mmCIF file of C-alpha atoms in Angstrom:
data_model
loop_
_atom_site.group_PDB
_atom_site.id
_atom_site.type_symbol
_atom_site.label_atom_id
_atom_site.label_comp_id
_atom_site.label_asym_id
_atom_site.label_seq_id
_atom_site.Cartn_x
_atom_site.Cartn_y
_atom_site.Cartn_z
ATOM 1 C CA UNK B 23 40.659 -33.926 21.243
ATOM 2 C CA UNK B 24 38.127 -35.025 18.943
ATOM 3 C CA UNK B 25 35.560 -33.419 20.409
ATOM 4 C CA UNK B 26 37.961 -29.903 19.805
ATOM 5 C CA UNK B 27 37.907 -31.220 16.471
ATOM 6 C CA UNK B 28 34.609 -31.556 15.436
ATOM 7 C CA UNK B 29 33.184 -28.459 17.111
ATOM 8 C CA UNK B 30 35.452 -26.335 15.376
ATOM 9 C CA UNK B 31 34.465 -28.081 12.357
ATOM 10 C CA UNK B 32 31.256 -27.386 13.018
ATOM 11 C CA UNK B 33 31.403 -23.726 13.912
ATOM 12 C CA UNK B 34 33.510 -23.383 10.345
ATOM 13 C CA UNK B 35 30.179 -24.841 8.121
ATOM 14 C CA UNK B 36 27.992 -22.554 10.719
ATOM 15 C CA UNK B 37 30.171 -19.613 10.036
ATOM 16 C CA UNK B 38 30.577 -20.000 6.011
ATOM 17 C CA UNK B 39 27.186 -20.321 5.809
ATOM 18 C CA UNK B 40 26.677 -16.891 7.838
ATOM 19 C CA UNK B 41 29.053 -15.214 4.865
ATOM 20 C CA UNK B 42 27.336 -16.986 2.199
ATOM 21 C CA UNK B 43 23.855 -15.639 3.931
ATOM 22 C CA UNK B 44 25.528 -12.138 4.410
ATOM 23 C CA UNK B 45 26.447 -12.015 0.581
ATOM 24 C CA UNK B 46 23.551 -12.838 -0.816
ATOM 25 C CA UNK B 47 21.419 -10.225 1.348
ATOM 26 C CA UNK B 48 23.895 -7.588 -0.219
ATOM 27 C CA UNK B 49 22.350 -7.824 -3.813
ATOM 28 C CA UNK B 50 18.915 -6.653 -2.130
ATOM 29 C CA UNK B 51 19.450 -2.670 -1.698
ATOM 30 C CA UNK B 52 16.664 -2.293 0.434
ATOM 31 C CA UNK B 53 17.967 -4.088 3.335
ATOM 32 C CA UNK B 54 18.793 -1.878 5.997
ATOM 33 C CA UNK B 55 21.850 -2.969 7.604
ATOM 34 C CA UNK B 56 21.250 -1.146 11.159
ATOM 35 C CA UNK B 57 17.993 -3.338 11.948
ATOM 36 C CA UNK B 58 17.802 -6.850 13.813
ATOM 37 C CA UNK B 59 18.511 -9.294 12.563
ATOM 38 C CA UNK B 60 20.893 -7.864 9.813
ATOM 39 C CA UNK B 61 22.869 -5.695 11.780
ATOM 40 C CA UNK B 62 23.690 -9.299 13.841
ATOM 41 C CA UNK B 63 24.572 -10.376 10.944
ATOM 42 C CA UNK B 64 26.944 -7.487 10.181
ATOM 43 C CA UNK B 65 28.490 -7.862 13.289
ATOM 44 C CA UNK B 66 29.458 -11.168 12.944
ATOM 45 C CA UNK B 67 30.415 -11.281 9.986
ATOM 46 C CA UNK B 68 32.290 -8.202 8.959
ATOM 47 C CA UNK B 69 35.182 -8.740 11.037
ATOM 48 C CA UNK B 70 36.442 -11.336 8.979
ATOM 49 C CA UNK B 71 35.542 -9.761 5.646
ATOM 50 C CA UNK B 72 36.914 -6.400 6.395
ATOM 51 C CA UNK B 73 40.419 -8.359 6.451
ATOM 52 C CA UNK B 74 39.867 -9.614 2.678
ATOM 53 C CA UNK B 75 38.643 -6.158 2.084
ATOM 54 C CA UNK B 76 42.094 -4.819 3.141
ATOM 55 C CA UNK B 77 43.891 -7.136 0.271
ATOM 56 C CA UNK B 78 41.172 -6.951 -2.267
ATOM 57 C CA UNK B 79 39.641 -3.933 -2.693
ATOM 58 C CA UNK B 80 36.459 -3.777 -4.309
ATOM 59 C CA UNK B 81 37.229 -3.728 -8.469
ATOM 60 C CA UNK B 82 34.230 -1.667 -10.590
ATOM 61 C CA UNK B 83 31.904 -2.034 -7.849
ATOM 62 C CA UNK B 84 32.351 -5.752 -7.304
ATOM 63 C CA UNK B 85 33.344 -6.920 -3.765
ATOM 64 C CA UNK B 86 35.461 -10.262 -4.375
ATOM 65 C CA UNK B 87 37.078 -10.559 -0.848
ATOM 66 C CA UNK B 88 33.971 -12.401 0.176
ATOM 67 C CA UNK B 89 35.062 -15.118 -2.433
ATOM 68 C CA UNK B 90 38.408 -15.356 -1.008
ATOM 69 C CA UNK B 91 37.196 -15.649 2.547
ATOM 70 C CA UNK B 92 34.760 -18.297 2.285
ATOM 71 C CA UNK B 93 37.270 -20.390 -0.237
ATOM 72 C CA UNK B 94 40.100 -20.266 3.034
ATOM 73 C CA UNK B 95 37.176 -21.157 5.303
ATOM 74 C CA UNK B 96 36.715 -24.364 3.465
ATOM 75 C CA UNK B 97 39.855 -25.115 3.069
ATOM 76 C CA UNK B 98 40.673 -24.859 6.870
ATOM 77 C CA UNK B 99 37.023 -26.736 7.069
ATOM 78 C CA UNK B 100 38.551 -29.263 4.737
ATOM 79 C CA UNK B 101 41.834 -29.572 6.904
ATOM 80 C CA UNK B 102 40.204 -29.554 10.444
ATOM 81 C CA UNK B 103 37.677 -31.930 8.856
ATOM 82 C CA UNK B 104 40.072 -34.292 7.909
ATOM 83 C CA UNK B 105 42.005 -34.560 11.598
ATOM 84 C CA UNK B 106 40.092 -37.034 13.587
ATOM 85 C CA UNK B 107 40.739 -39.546 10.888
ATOM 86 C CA UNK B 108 43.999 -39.398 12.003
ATOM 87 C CA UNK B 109 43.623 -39.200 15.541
#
């Protein structure tokens, strides 16, 4: 079980750091999207945004859903992280 526990841990830092990687790429406009390794990077990672997109809608050209996504990533994180203490 702890071993459950910690990998999933893990894969939740590796995975909020992907987001915070794929948001700050996004405020260089010359980036194109369809070429290795950014279109990875799309891949992965757009899944899970797209669902914050549905709630949040971008407001004046500002995405915020990306904020929202990586805040209930750490929280999980935070929640997962704090399991095998208990175990």
């Amino acid at each position: 079980m702890y071993l459950l526990i910690t990998t999933l841990a893990t894969f939740i830092q590796i995975y909020t750091a992907l987001l915070i990687i794929r948001v700050l790429l996004t405020w260089f406009p010359t980036i194109n999207w369809y070429n290795q390794p950014f279109s990875a990077l799309s891949q992965i990672t757009d899944p899970y945004l797209d669902l914050f997109r549905r709630i949040i809608p971008p407001l004046g050209g500002m995405d915020f859903s990306p904020m929202l996504a990586i805040i209930l990533l750490q929280f999980v994180g935070g929640l997962i992280g704090g399991l095998p203490a208990y175990t």
